[in-house]
XYZ file of C-alpha atoms in Angstrom:
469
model
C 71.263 115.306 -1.158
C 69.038 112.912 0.539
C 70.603 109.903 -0.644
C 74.073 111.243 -0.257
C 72.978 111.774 4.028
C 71.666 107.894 3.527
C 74.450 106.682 2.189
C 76.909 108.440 4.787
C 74.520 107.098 7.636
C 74.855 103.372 6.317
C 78.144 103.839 6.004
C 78.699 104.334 9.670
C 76.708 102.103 11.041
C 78.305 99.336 9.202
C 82.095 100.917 10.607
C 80.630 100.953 14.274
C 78.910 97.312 13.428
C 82.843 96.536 12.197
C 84.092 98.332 15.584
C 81.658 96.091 18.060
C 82.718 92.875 16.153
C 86.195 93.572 16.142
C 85.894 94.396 20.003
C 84.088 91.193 21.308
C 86.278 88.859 19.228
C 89.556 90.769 21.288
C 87.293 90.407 24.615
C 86.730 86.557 23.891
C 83.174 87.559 24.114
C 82.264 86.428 20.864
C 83.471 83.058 18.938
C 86.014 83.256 16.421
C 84.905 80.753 13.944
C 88.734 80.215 12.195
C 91.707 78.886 13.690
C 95.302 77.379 12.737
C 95.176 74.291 10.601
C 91.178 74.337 10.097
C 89.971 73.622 14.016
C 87.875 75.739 15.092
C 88.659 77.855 18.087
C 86.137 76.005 20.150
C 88.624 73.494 21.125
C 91.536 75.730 21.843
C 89.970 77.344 24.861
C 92.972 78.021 26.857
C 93.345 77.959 30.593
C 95.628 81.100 30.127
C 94.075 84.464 32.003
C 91.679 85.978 30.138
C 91.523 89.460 29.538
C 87.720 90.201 29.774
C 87.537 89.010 32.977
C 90.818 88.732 35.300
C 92.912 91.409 36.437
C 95.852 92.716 34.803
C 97.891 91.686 38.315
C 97.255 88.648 40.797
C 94.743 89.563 43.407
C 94.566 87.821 46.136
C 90.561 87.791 46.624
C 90.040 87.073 42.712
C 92.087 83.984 43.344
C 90.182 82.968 46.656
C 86.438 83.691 45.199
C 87.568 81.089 42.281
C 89.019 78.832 45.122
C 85.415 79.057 46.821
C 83.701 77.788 43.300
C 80.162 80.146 45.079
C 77.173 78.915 42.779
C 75.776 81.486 40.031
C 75.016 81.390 36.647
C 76.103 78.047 34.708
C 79.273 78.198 33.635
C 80.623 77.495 30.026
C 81.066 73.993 29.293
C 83.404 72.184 26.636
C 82.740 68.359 27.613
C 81.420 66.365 24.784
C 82.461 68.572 22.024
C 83.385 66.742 18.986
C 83.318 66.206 15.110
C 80.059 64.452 14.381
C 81.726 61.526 12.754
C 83.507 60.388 16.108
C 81.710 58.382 18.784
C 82.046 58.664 22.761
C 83.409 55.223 24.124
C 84.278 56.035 27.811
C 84.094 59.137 30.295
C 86.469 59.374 33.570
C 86.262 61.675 36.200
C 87.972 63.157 38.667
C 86.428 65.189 41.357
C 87.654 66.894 44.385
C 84.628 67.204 47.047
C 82.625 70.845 47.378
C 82.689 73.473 49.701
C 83.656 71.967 53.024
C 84.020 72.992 56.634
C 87.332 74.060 58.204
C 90.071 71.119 59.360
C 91.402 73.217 61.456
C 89.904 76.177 64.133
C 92.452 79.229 64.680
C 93.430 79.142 68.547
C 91.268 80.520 71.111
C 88.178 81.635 68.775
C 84.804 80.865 67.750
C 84.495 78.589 64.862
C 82.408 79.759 62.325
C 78.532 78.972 62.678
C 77.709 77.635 59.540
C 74.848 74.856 58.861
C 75.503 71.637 57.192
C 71.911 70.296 57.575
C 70.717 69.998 53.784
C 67.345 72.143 53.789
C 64.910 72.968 50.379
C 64.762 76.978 51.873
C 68.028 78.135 52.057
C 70.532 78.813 49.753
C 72.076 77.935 47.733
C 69.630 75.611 46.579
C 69.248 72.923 43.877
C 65.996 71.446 42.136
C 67.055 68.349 43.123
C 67.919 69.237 46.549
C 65.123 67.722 48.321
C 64.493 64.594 45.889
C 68.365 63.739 46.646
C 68.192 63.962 50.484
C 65.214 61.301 50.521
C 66.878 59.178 47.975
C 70.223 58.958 50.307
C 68.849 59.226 53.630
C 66.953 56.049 54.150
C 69.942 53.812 52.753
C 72.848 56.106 54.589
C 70.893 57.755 57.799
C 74.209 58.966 59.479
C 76.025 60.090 56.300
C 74.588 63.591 56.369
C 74.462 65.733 59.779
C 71.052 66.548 61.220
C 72.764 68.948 63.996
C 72.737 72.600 62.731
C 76.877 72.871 63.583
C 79.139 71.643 61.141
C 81.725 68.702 62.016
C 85.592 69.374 61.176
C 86.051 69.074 57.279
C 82.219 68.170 56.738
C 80.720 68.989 53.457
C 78.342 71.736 53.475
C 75.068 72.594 51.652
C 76.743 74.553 49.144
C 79.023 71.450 48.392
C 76.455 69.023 48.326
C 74.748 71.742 45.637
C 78.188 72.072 43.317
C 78.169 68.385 42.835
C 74.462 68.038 42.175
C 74.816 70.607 39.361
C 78.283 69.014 38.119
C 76.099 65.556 37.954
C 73.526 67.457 36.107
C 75.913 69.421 33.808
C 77.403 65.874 33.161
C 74.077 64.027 32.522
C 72.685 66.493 29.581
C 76.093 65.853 27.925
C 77.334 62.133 28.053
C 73.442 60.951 28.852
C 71.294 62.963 26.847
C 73.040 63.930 24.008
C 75.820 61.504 23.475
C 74.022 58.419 25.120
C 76.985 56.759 26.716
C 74.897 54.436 28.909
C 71.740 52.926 27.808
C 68.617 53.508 29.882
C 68.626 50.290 31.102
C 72.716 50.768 32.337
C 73.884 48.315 34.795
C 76.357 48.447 38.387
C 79.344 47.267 36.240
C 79.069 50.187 33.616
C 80.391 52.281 36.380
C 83.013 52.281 38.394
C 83.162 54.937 41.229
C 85.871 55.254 44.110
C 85.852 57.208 47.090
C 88.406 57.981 50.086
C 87.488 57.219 53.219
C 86.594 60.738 54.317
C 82.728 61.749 54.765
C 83.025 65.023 52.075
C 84.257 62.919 49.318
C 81.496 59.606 49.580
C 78.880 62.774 50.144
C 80.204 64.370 47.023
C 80.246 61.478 44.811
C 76.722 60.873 45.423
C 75.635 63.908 44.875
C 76.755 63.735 41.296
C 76.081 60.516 40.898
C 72.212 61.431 41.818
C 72.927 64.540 39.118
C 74.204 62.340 36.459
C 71.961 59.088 37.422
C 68.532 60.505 39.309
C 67.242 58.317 41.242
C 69.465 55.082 41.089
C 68.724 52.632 42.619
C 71.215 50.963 45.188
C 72.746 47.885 43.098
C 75.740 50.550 42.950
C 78.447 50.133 44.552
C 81.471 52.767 45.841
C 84.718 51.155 46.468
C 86.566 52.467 49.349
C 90.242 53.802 48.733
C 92.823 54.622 51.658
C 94.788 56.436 49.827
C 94.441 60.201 48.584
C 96.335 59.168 45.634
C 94.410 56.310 44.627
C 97.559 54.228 44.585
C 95.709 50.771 45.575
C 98.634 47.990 45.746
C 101.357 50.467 44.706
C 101.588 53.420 47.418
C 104.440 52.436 49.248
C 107.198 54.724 46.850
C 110.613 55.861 48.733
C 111.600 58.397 46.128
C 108.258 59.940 46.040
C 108.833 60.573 49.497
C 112.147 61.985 48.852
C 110.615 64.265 46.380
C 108.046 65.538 48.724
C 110.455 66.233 51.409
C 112.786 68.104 48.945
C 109.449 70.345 48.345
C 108.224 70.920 51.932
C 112.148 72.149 52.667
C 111.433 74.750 49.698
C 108.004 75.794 50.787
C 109.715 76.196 54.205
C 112.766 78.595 52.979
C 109.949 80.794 50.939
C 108.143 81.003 54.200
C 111.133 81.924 55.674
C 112.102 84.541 52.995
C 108.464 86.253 53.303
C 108.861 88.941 56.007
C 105.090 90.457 55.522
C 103.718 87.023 56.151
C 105.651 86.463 59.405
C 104.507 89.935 60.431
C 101.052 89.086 59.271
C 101.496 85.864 61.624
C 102.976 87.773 64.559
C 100.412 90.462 64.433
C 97.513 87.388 64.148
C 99.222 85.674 66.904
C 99.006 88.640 69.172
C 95.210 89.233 68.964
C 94.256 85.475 69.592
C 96.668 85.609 72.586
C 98.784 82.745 71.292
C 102.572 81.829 69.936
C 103.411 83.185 67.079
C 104.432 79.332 66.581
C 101.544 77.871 67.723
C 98.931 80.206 65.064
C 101.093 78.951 62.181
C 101.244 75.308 63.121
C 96.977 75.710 63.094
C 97.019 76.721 59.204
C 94.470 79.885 59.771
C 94.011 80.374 56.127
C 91.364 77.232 56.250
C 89.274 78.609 58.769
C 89.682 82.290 56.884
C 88.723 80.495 53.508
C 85.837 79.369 55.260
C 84.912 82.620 57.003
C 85.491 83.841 53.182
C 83.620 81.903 51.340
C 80.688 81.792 53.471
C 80.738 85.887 54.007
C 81.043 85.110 57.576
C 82.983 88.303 59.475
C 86.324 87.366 60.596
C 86.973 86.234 64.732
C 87.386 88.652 66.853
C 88.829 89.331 70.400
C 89.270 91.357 73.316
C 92.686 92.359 71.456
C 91.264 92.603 68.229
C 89.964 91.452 65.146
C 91.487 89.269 62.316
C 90.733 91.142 59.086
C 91.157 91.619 55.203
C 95.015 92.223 54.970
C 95.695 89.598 56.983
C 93.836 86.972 54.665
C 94.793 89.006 51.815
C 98.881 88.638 52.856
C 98.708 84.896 53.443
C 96.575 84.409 50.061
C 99.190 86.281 48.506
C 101.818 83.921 50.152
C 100.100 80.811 48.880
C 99.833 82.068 45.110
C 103.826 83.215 45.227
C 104.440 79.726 46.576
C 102.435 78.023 43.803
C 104.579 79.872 41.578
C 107.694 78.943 42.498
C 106.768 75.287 43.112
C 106.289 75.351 38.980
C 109.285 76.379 38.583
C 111.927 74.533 40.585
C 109.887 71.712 39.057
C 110.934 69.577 42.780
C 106.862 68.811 43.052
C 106.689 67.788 39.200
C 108.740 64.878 40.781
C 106.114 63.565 43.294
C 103.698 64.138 41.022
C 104.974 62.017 38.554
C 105.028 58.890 40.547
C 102.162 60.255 42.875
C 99.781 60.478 39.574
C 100.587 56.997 38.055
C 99.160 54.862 39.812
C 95.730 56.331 39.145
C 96.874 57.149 35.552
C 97.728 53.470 34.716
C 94.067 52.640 36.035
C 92.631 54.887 33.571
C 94.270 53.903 30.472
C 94.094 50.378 31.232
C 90.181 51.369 31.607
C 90.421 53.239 28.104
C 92.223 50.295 26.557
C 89.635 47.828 27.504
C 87.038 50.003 26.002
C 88.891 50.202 22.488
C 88.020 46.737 22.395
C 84.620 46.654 22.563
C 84.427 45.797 26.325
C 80.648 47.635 27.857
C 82.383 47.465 31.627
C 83.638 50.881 33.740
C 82.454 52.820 30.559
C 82.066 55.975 33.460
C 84.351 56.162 35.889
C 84.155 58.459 38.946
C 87.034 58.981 41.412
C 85.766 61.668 44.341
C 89.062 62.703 45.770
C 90.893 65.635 47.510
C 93.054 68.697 45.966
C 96.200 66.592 47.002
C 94.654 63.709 44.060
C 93.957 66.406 41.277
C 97.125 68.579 42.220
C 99.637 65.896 41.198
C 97.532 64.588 37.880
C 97.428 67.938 36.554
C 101.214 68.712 37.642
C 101.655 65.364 35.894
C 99.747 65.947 32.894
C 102.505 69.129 32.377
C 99.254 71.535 33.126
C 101.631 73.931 34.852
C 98.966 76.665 33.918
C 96.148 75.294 35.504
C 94.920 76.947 38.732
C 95.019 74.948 41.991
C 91.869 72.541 42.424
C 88.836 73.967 43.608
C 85.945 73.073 45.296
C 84.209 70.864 43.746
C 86.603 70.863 40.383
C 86.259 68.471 37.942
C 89.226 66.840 35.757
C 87.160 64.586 32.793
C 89.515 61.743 30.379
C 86.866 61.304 27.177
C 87.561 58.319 25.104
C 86.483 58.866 21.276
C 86.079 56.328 18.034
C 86.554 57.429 14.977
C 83.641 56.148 12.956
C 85.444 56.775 9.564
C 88.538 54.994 11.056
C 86.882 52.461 14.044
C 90.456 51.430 14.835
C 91.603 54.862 15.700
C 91.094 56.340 19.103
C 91.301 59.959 20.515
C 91.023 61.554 23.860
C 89.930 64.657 24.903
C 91.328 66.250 28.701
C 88.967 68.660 30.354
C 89.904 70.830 33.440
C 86.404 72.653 35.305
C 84.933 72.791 31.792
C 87.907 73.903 29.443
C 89.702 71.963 26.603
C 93.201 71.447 27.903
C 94.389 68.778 25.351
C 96.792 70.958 23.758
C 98.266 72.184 27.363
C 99.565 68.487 27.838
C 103.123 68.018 27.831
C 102.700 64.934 25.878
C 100.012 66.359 22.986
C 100.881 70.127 23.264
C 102.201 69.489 19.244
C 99.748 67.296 17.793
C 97.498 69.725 16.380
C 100.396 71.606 14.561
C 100.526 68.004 12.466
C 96.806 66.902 12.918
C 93.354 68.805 11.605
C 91.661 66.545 14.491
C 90.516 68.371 17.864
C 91.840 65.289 19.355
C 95.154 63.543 20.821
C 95.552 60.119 19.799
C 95.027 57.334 22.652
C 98.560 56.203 21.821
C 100.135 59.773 22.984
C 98.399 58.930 26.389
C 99.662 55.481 27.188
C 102.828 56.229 25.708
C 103.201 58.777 28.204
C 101.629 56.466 31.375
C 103.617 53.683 30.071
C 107.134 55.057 29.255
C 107.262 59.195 29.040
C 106.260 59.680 32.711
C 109.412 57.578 34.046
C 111.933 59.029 31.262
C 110.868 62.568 32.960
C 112.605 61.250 36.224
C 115.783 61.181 34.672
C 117.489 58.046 35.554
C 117.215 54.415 33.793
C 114.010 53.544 35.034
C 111.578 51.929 32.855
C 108.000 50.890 35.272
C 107.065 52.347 38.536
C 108.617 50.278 40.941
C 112.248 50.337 39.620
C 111.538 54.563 39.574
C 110.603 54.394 43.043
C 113.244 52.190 44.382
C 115.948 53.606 42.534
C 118.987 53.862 44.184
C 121.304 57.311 44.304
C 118.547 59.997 44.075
């Protein structure tokens, strides 16, 4: 009788043991260590919602507290992951600067009071905080603010923090593990590019400092006009046909949207301005900021600006992003907006495959409006609008079995998105390898990118002069 109670027991632990397994595999909370064709599930994380974590409909605050990127516990991480047999050649990154300061101030109220001096005792707060800020400050005195009140578009602590722990995140990878640079690396190993705002020079070198602590200053940031990175090759007229064609859609969805013209009206009316003259000033800036930041929203003598009224012109922005991947108009900028800094990177890669040590890490700190179009470009039509402070990473792989054979791996805030790209999304239904072949990627810079435009145009200029469109 006793063993017969024993052996019932056993038996149901081992069906609730079954039961829990079962469960965190359907959560994604555990691994699943099998997938299609013999790759493991490791490098099929998908940048599809998950169901562990998102909500079952779009919420407008979900979206904005992943827009605000707020610091907590490190976040997963699928940079560097590879077969042991392959060997990391070159990294490039793409960064869009951290948490920032509003561009713009809603009419008639008090800008939020928020404190872009860097200081050790307030948070959020890095390790390398204070080490940073008297590395940069005796070579750049006037780079970071030493008044308490933020400038217009300035990057904030909590920026300055993101990128530190980005650099970090970046270092124990590529540095530690897969020793991309020798400790004795040299100023033409890297090649980093900047715009000319404040927020993205600050941001680079706060994960630069991450990645390389305590550089010294034979480094050198090149200075880029344009937001797109387009050097010698901005001036496009179809591009700008293409972005006109969008702005006219964004403007008949506006249109279309009676709750957000009331929210507008009824915003207007409490700051004491035109209805006009609120929308022209782009509130939803300032309200990210007052958002992110947990700062209440302004107030007047008429009224406060509150939750539904952030909540209605989030809810605008993520129906808009919608739409915008679907009448496919922006896929059209982004094409010829993304080239240019797409051509740059394979002709980087290329170099690389033959044995050149130059620009092995590349670093371009940018805007949303750089990463928006490379990911449109890149057929990512999943991926959620940039972030502060996201990160878009090109690895370049050897295979040491095969030296002559190169692979890339694309990386979006962390997450394997190889097999999202309109020009790979196949290759592992015919390859075992984790990995898209380099040739997929300049194939697609070089002659898929201009083929999606339709038309008879083979390089950029001839699909940016094109007559007839």
């Amino acid at each position: 009788m006793l063993f017969h109670n024993r052996f019932l027991l056993l038996l149901a632990l081992a069906a609730l043991l079954a039961f829990v397994s079962l469960s965190l595999q359907f959560f994604h909370l555990m691994p699943v260590s099998a997938a299609k064709n013999g790759v493991s599930s490791k490098s099929r994380k998908r940048i599809l919602p998950d169901p562990a974590t998102e909500p079952p409909v779009t919420d407008p605050v979900y979206e904005a507290l992943l827009y605000c990127n707020i610091p907590s516990v490190a976040e997963r991480s699928m940079e560097g992951h590879a077969p042991h047999h392959f060997k990391l050649v070159s990294v490039h990154v793409f960064i869009r600067h951290g948490d920032r300061y509003p561009l713009y101030v809603i009419p008639k109220t008090k800008r939020p009071e928020i404190d872009c001096t860097l200081v050790a005792n307030r948070k959020p707060y890095h390790p390398k905080l204070e080490a940073f800020v008297s590395h940069i400050t005796p070579r750049t005195p006037c780079l970071f603010t030493q008044i308490t009140q933020c400038e217009m578009g300035e990057l904030t602590q909590t920026g300055v923090m993101l990128h530190l722990q980005n650099g970090q995140l970046l270092r124990d990878i590529y540095l530690k593990k897969h020793k991309l640079l020798p400790t004795d690396w040299s100023a033409d190993q890297l090649y980093l590019e900047t715009t000319g705002k404040s927020r993205t020079l600050q941001s680079g070198l706060a994960l630069l400092y991450g990645f390389l602590p305590d550089f010294d200053w034979k480094i050198y940031f090149r200075h880029q006009p344009s937001a797109l990175f387009c050097s010698g090759s901005c001036y496009c007229p179809v591009r700008n046909q293409y972005l006109e064609k969008e702005q006219r859609r964004q403007y008949l969805l506006r249109l279309k949207n009676s709750q957000l013209e009331k929210t507008y009206r009824e915003m207007a009316k409490i700051v004491d301005v035109p209805t006009k003259q609120l929308r022209a000033a782009n509130p939803i800036d300032s309200m990210l900021c007052h958002f992110c930041h947990n700062v209440s929203f302004p107030c007047t003598r008429n009224g406060c600006v509150d939750m539904e009224h952030f909540k209605a012109i989030k809810t605008h922005q993520i129906e808009d992003e919608k739409e915008r991947q679907e009448k496919k108009l922006y896929l059209g900028c982004s094409l010829l907006g993304a080239h240019p800094i797409l051509n740059q990177t394979i002709s980087r890669m290329q170099r690389a495959t033959e044995g050149r040590k130059e620009e092995l890490f590349a670093l371009y700190s940018a805007h949303d409006v750089t990463l928006s179009p490379v990911l449109s470009a890149l057929g990512l039509s999943e991926a959620r609008f940039p972030r502060f402070a996201a990160r878009l990473i090109f690895e370049l792989w050897q295979d040491r079995e095969k030296p002559s054979e190169h692979s890339v791996r694309i990386l979006y805030n962390g997450v394997d998105v190889t097999f999202h790209t309109s020009f790979c999304q196949d290759h592992h239904k015919r390859s075992p390898k984790p990995m898209c072949p380099l040739e997929n990627l300049v194939r697609f810079v070089k002659r898929d990118m201009f083929v999606a435009l339709g038309g008879s145009s083979t390089n950029y200029y001839d699909a940016c002069h094109r007559e007839g469109f």
